[in-house]
Amino acid sequence: MLDAKKLKALEGDFLMQYPQGFADPEMVKIGKKHNVGKLTEQTKQFFSKQACSNVHVTAENMIKVVSRSSMVSMFEKPKFRDFVRSMDENEKAFMVNALSQMLHGKQQLGFEAFVEILRTQKLAKWSLVTIIPSYYKPTKDVFVKPTTAKGILKHFEIEDPVYKPAPTWDFYKKYRKMINEAKKNVDKNLSPSNAAFSGFLMMTVR
């Protein structure tokens, strides 16, 4: 759990600068640059249970979302694109099935399978594993940005979970629970989505 006193102090700092939270005109302007609304909408269409049955189209849609996201590093985008396009049909089917499980079925199984296939090309990065789920279920799943996650854990002196560069389900599950619990304790304008709430923390932790 994030310390309530520290969280309230951060909330006060943020609301002094942006009184309406993420509904503040300045934050709306910043939000437009990240195109979150459009990407969330597209992701829900691209990766519905029915859509995931078309392996080739879904694989290409994964590339589209990763390429369009401002939250994924410019270095990772072309590597991910080239990796997916170099796959044979079986590998693509494995990856799409892993994503489908993450979104619609046994999430841990899908998460670990997704990490496994990315690891074959040294692409098992938190951003690539968590970006699509964070758009697909914006108020439930979380995007793990290493610098933000480390900053939050350090600021709140959290000992468990311990951040590691290699994505693990154990860390993801605990970190997601921590974020979902913490956002209940602040002004609702600070958490229109988990990405926004994480953004608020990123902007205020020192």
PDB file of N, CA, C and O in Angstrom, residues 103-149:
ATOM      1  N   LEU A 103      -5.692 -10.769 -22.371  1.00  0.00           N
ATOM      2  CA  LEU A 103      -6.840  -9.870 -22.392  1.00  0.00           C
ATOM      3  C   LEU A 103      -8.168 -10.548 -22.067  1.00  0.00           C
ATOM      4  O   LEU A 103      -9.063  -9.914 -21.498  1.00  0.00           O
ATOM      5  N   HIS A 104      -8.294 -11.825 -22.439  1.00  0.00           N
ATOM      6  CA  HIS A 104      -9.614 -12.465 -22.345  1.00  0.00           C
ATOM      7  C   HIS A 104      -9.651 -13.778 -21.559  1.00  0.00           C
ATOM      8  O   HIS A 104     -10.732 -14.297 -21.322  1.00  0.00           O
ATOM      9  N   GLY A 105      -8.488 -14.318 -21.225  1.00  0.00           N
ATOM     10  CA  GLY A 105      -8.507 -15.648 -20.612  1.00  0.00           C
ATOM     11  C   GLY A 105      -7.695 -15.718 -19.331  1.00  0.00           C
ATOM     12  O   GLY A 105      -7.914 -14.947 -18.398  1.00  0.00           O
ATOM     13  N   LYS A 106      -6.733 -16.629 -19.335  1.00  0.00           N
ATOM     14  CA  LYS A 106      -5.883 -16.805 -18.150  1.00  0.00           C
ATOM     15  C   LYS A 106      -4.726 -15.819 -18.259  1.00  0.00           C
ATOM     16  O   LYS A 106      -3.754 -16.050 -18.978  1.00  0.00           O
ATOM     17  N   GLN A 107      -4.861 -14.721 -17.516  1.00  0.00           N
ATOM     18  CA  GLN A 107      -3.938 -13.602 -17.725  1.00  0.00           C
ATOM     19  C   GLN A 107      -2.479 -13.955 -17.404  1.00  0.00           C
ATOM     20  O   GLN A 107      -1.572 -13.587 -18.147  1.00  0.00           O
ATOM     21  N   GLN A 108      -2.282 -14.671 -16.319  1.00  0.00           N
ATOM     22  CA  GLN A 108      -0.897 -15.029 -15.972  1.00  0.00           C
ATOM     23  C   GLN A 108      -0.252 -15.884 -17.060  1.00  0.00           C
ATOM     24  O   GLN A 108       0.887 -15.654 -17.465  1.00  0.00           O
ATOM     25  N   LEU A 109      -1.003 -16.844 -17.552  1.00  0.00           N
ATOM     26  CA  LEU A 109      -0.514 -17.730 -18.612  1.00  0.00           C
ATOM     27  C   LEU A 109      -0.134 -16.911 -19.853  1.00  0.00           C
ATOM     28  O   LEU A 109       0.943 -17.094 -20.423  1.00  0.00           O
ATOM     29  N   GLY A 110      -1.022 -16.002 -20.246  1.00  0.00           N
ATOM     30  CA  GLY A 110      -0.770 -15.169 -21.416  1.00  0.00           C
ATOM     31  C   GLY A 110       0.422 -14.255 -21.214  1.00  0.00           C
ATOM     32  O   GLY A 110       1.275 -14.115 -22.102  1.00  0.00           O
ATOM     33  N   PHE A 111       0.502 -13.643 -20.041  1.00  0.00           N
ATOM     34  CA  PHE A 111       1.602 -12.727 -19.715  1.00  0.00           C
ATOM     35  C   PHE A 111       2.941 -13.456 -19.833  1.00  0.00           C
ATOM     36  O   PHE A 111       3.876 -12.980 -20.497  1.00  0.00           O
ATOM     37  N   GLU A 112       3.023 -14.620 -19.207  1.00  0.00           N
ATOM     38  CA  GLU A 112       4.298 -15.350 -19.193  1.00  0.00           C
ATOM     39  C   GLU A 112       4.676 -15.878 -20.573  1.00  0.00           C
ATOM     40  O   GLU A 112       5.855 -15.888 -20.942  1.00  0.00           O
ATOM     41  N   ALA A 113       3.675 -16.275 -21.361  1.00  0.00           N
ATOM     42  CA  ALA A 113       3.950 -16.740 -22.727  1.00  0.00           C
ATOM     43  C   ALA A 113       4.429 -15.579 -23.600  1.00  0.00           C
ATOM     44  O   ALA A 113       5.339 -15.724 -24.420  1.00  0.00           O
ATOM     45  N   PHE A 114       3.828 -14.409 -23.403  1.00  0.00           N
ATOM     46  CA  PHE A 114       4.199 -13.216 -24.166  1.00  0.00           C
ATOM     47  C   PHE A 114       5.642 -12.814 -23.849  1.00  0.00           C
ATOM     48  O   PHE A 114       6.434 -12.515 -24.742  1.00  0.00           O
ATOM     49  N   VAL A 115       5.981 -12.845 -22.571  1.00  0.00           N
ATOM     50  CA  VAL A 115       7.351 -12.540 -22.146  1.00  0.00           C
ATOM     51  C   VAL A 115       8.327 -13.537 -22.770  1.00  0.00           C
ATOM     52  O   VAL A 115       9.390 -13.168 -23.272  1.00  0.00           O
ATOM     53  N   GLU A 116       7.922 -14.793 -22.764  1.00  0.00           N
ATOM     54  CA  GLU A 116       8.779 -15.876 -23.269  1.00  0.00           C
ATOM     55  C   GLU A 116       9.143 -15.686 -24.735  1.00  0.00           C
ATOM     56  O   GLU A 116      10.307 -15.806 -25.126  1.00  0.00           O
ATOM     57  N   ILE A 117       8.153 -15.347 -25.556  1.00  0.00           N
ATOM     58  CA  ILE A 117       8.458 -15.206 -26.982  1.00  0.00           C
ATOM     59  C   ILE A 117       9.271 -13.934 -27.246  1.00  0.00           C
ATOM     60  O   ILE A 117      10.166 -13.919 -28.088  1.00  0.00           O
ATOM     61  N   LEU A 118       9.011 -12.862 -26.502  1.00  0.00           N
ATOM     62  CA  LEU A 118       9.803 -11.641 -26.664  1.00  0.00           C
ATOM     63  C   LEU A 118      11.262 -11.872 -26.233  1.00  0.00           C
ATOM     64  O   LEU A 118      12.186 -11.316 -26.805  1.00  0.00           O
ATOM     65  N   ARG A 119      11.417 -12.721 -25.238  1.00  0.00           N
ATOM     66  CA  ARG A 119      12.765 -12.987 -24.709  1.00  0.00           C
ATOM     67  C   ARG A 119      13.668 -13.635 -25.761  1.00  0.00           C
ATOM     68  O   ARG A 119      14.884 -13.461 -25.728  1.00  0.00           O
ATOM     69  N   THR A 120      13.086 -14.327 -26.721  1.00  0.00           N
ATOM     70  CA  THR A 120      13.906 -15.000 -27.744  1.00  0.00           C
ATOM     71  C   THR A 120      14.717 -14.000 -28.565  1.00  0.00           C
ATOM     72  O   THR A 120      15.739 -14.348 -29.142  1.00  0.00           O
ATOM     73  N   GLN A 121      14.253 -12.743 -28.618  1.00  0.00           N
ATOM     74  CA  GLN A 121      14.990 -11.696 -29.350  1.00  0.00           C
ATOM     75  C   GLN A 121      15.431 -10.566 -28.422  1.00  0.00           C
ATOM     76  O   GLN A 121      15.637  -9.440 -28.850  1.00  0.00           O
ATOM     77  N   LYS A 122      15.536 -10.889 -27.129  1.00  0.00           N
ATOM     78  CA  LYS A 122      15.938  -9.891 -26.111  1.00  0.00           C
ATOM     79  C   LYS A 122      15.023  -8.666 -26.122  1.00  0.00           C
ATOM     80  O   LYS A 122      15.461  -7.537 -25.934  1.00  0.00           O
ATOM     81  N   LEU A 123      13.730  -8.919 -26.369  1.00  0.00           N
ATOM     82  CA  LEU A 123      12.754  -7.822 -26.403  1.00  0.00           C
ATOM     83  C   LEU A 123      11.752  -7.880 -25.250  1.00  0.00           C
ATOM     84  O   LEU A 123      10.718  -7.210 -25.288  1.00  0.00           O
ATOM     85  N   ALA A 124      12.052  -8.689 -24.235  1.00  0.00           N
ATOM     86  CA  ALA A 124      11.136  -8.808 -23.091  1.00  0.00           C
ATOM     87  C   ALA A 124      11.268  -7.558 -22.219  1.00  0.00           C
ATOM     88  O   ALA A 124      11.951  -7.552 -21.197  1.00  0.00           O
ATOM     89  N   LYS A 125      10.632  -6.485 -22.674  1.00  0.00           N
ATOM     90  CA  LYS A 125      10.671  -5.195 -21.976  1.00  0.00           C
ATOM     91  C   LYS A 125       9.299  -4.923 -21.367  1.00  0.00           C
ATOM     92  O   LYS A 125       8.271  -5.250 -21.970  1.00  0.00           O
ATOM     93  N   TRP A 126       9.310  -4.280 -20.217  1.00  0.00           N
ATOM     94  CA  TRP A 126       8.044  -3.978 -19.554  1.00  0.00           C
ATOM     95  C   TRP A 126       7.093  -3.207 -20.470  1.00  0.00           C
ATOM     96  O   TRP A 126       5.894  -3.475 -20.504  1.00  0.00           O
ATOM     97  N   SER A 127       7.623  -2.261 -21.214  1.00  0.00           N
ATOM     98  CA  SER A 127       6.757  -1.435 -22.065  1.00  0.00           C
ATOM     99  C   SER A 127       6.029  -2.277 -23.115  1.00  0.00           C
ATOM    100  O   SER A 127       4.828  -2.125 -23.332  1.00  0.00           O
ATOM    101  N   LEU A 128       6.750  -3.180 -23.758  1.00  0.00           N
ATOM    102  CA  LEU A 128       6.150  -3.990 -24.827  1.00  0.00           C
ATOM    103  C   LEU A 128       5.144  -5.009 -24.282  1.00  0.00           C
ATOM    104  O   LEU A 128       4.173  -5.347 -24.948  1.00  0.00           O
ATOM    105  N   VAL A 129       5.382  -5.482 -23.074  1.00  0.00           N
ATOM    106  CA  VAL A 129       4.481  -6.486 -22.484  1.00  0.00           C
ATOM    107  C   VAL A 129       3.194  -5.837 -21.971  1.00  0.00           C
ATOM    108  O   VAL A 129       2.116  -6.426 -22.071  1.00  0.00           O
ATOM    109  N   THR A 130       3.297  -4.614 -21.449  1.00  0.00           N
ATOM    110  CA  THR A 130       2.129  -4.040 -20.763  1.00  0.00           C
ATOM    111  C   THR A 130       1.377  -2.969 -21.547  1.00  0.00           C
ATOM    112  O   THR A 130       0.299  -2.546 -21.129  1.00  0.00           O
ATOM    113  N   ILE A 131       1.893  -2.551 -22.693  1.00  0.00           N
ATOM    114  CA  ILE A 131       1.252  -1.425 -23.390  1.00  0.00           C
ATOM    115  C   ILE A 131      -0.163  -1.756 -23.888  1.00  0.00           C
ATOM    116  O   ILE A 131      -1.104  -0.982 -23.678  1.00  0.00           O
ATOM    117  N   ILE A 132      -0.345  -2.905 -24.551  1.00  0.00           N
ATOM    118  CA  ILE A 132      -1.672  -3.217 -25.114  1.00  0.00           C
ATOM    119  C   ILE A 132      -2.703  -3.451 -24.006  1.00  0.00           C
ATOM    120  O   ILE A 132      -3.796  -2.863 -24.047  1.00  0.00           O
ATOM    121  N   PRO A 133      -2.391  -4.260 -22.968  1.00  0.00           N
ATOM    122  CA  PRO A 133      -3.371  -4.402 -21.882  1.00  0.00           C
ATOM    123  C   PRO A 133      -3.748  -3.070 -21.229  1.00  0.00           C
ATOM    124  O   PRO A 133      -4.898  -2.857 -20.851  1.00  0.00           O
ATOM    125  N   SER A 134      -2.784  -2.142 -21.135  1.00  0.00           N
ATOM    126  CA  SER A 134      -3.085  -0.859 -20.466  1.00  0.00           C
ATOM    127  C   SER A 134      -4.045  -0.001 -21.298  1.00  0.00           C
ATOM    128  O   SER A 134      -4.803   0.795 -20.745  1.00  0.00           O
ATOM    129  N   TYR A 135      -4.020  -0.147 -22.621  1.00  0.00           N
ATOM    130  CA  TYR A 135      -5.006   0.553 -23.468  1.00  0.00           C
ATOM    131  C   TYR A 135      -6.335  -0.203 -23.491  1.00  0.00           C
ATOM    132  O   TYR A 135      -7.393   0.402 -23.562  1.00  0.00           O
ATOM    133  N   TYR A 136      -6.248  -1.529 -23.461  1.00  0.00           N
ATOM    134  CA  TYR A 136      -7.463  -2.348 -23.588  1.00  0.00           C
ATOM    135  C   TYR A 136      -8.336  -2.260 -22.323  1.00  0.00           C
ATOM    136  O   TYR A 136      -9.561  -2.203 -22.396  1.00  0.00           O
ATOM    137  N   LYS A 137      -7.680  -2.279 -21.157  1.00  0.00           N
ATOM    138  CA  LYS A 137      -8.414  -2.158 -19.877  1.00  0.00           C
ATOM    139  C   LYS A 137      -7.795  -1.016 -19.083  1.00  0.00           C
ATOM    140  O   LYS A 137      -7.072  -1.240 -18.111  1.00  0.00           O
ATOM    141  N   PRO A 138      -8.060   0.239 -19.512  1.00  0.00           N
ATOM    142  CA  PRO A 138      -7.344   1.385 -18.953  1.00  0.00           C
ATOM    143  C   PRO A 138      -7.574   1.671 -17.478  1.00  0.00           C
ATOM    144  O   PRO A 138      -6.766   2.338 -16.839  1.00  0.00           O
ATOM    145  N   THR A 139      -8.675   1.157 -16.922  1.00  0.00           N
ATOM    146  CA  THR A 139      -8.916   1.408 -15.496  1.00  0.00           C
ATOM    147  C   THR A 139      -8.617   0.172 -14.638  1.00  0.00           C
ATOM    148  O   THR A 139      -8.783   0.195 -13.423  1.00  0.00           O
ATOM    149  N   LYS A 140      -8.144  -0.895 -15.290  1.00  0.00           N
ATOM    150  CA  LYS A 140      -7.831  -2.110 -14.524  1.00  0.00           C
ATOM    151  C   LYS A 140      -6.350  -2.477 -14.643  1.00  0.00           C
ATOM    152  O   LYS A 140      -5.654  -2.663 -13.648  1.00  0.00           O
ATOM    153  N   ASP A 141      -5.861  -2.597 -15.883  1.00  0.00           N
ATOM    154  CA  ASP A 141      -4.463  -2.985 -16.080  1.00  0.00           C
ATOM    155  C   ASP A 141      -3.552  -1.758 -16.036  1.00  0.00           C
ATOM    156  O   ASP A 141      -4.019  -0.621 -16.108  1.00  0.00           O
ATOM    157  N   VAL A 142      -2.259  -2.019 -15.915  1.00  0.00           N
ATOM    158  CA  VAL A 142      -1.312  -0.909 -15.776  1.00  0.00           C
ATOM    159  C   VAL A 142      -0.194  -0.996 -16.816  1.00  0.00           C
ATOM    160  O   VAL A 142       0.181  -2.086 -17.237  1.00  0.00           O
ATOM    161  N   PHE A 143       0.304   0.175 -17.177  1.00  0.00           N
ATOM    162  CA  PHE A 143       1.493   0.256 -18.013  1.00  0.00           C
ATOM    163  C   PHE A 143       2.669   0.421 -17.060  1.00  0.00           C
ATOM    164  O   PHE A 143       2.669   1.324 -16.221  1.00  0.00           O
ATOM    165  N   VAL A 144       3.650  -0.460 -17.173  1.00  0.00           N
ATOM    166  CA  VAL A 144       4.813  -0.373 -16.291  1.00  0.00           C
ATOM    167  C   VAL A 144       5.939   0.336 -17.029  1.00  0.00           C
ATOM    168  O   VAL A 144       6.553  -0.222 -17.943  1.00  0.00           O
ATOM    169  N   LYS A 145       6.163   1.585 -16.651  1.00  0.00           N
ATOM    170  CA  LYS A 145       7.298   2.340 -17.190  1.00  0.00           C
ATOM    171  C   LYS A 145       8.400   2.252 -16.137  1.00  0.00           C
ATOM    172  O   LYS A 145       8.207   2.705 -14.999  1.00  0.00           O
ATOM    173  N   PRO A 146       9.554   1.676 -16.493  1.00  0.00           N
ATOM    174  CA  PRO A 146      10.590   1.433 -15.481  1.00  0.00           C
ATOM    175  C   PRO A 146      10.942   2.638 -14.609  1.00  0.00           C
ATOM    176  O   PRO A 146      10.955   2.521 -13.378  1.00  0.00           O
ATOM    177  N   THR A 147      11.196   3.805 -15.213  1.00  0.00           N
ATOM    178  CA  THR A 147      11.592   4.969 -14.397  1.00  0.00           C
ATOM    179  C   THR A 147      10.472   5.375 -13.438  1.00  0.00           C
ATOM    180  O   THR A 147      10.724   5.721 -12.282  1.00  0.00           O
ATOM    181  N   THR A 148       9.217   5.322 -13.916  1.00  0.00           N
ATOM    182  CA  THR A 148       8.080   5.683 -13.059  1.00  0.00           C
ATOM    183  C   THR A 148       7.907   4.669 -11.935  1.00  0.00           C
ATOM    184  O   THR A 148       7.752   5.044 -10.771  1.00  0.00           O
ATOM    185  N   ALA A 149       7.935   3.397 -12.279  1.00  0.00           N
ATOM    186  CA  ALA A 149       7.760   2.343 -11.268  1.00  0.00           C
ATOM    187  C   ALA A 149       8.840   2.447 -10.181  1.00  0.00           C
ATOM    188  O   ALA A 149       8.540   2.411  -8.989  1.00  0.00           O
TER     189      ALA A 149
END
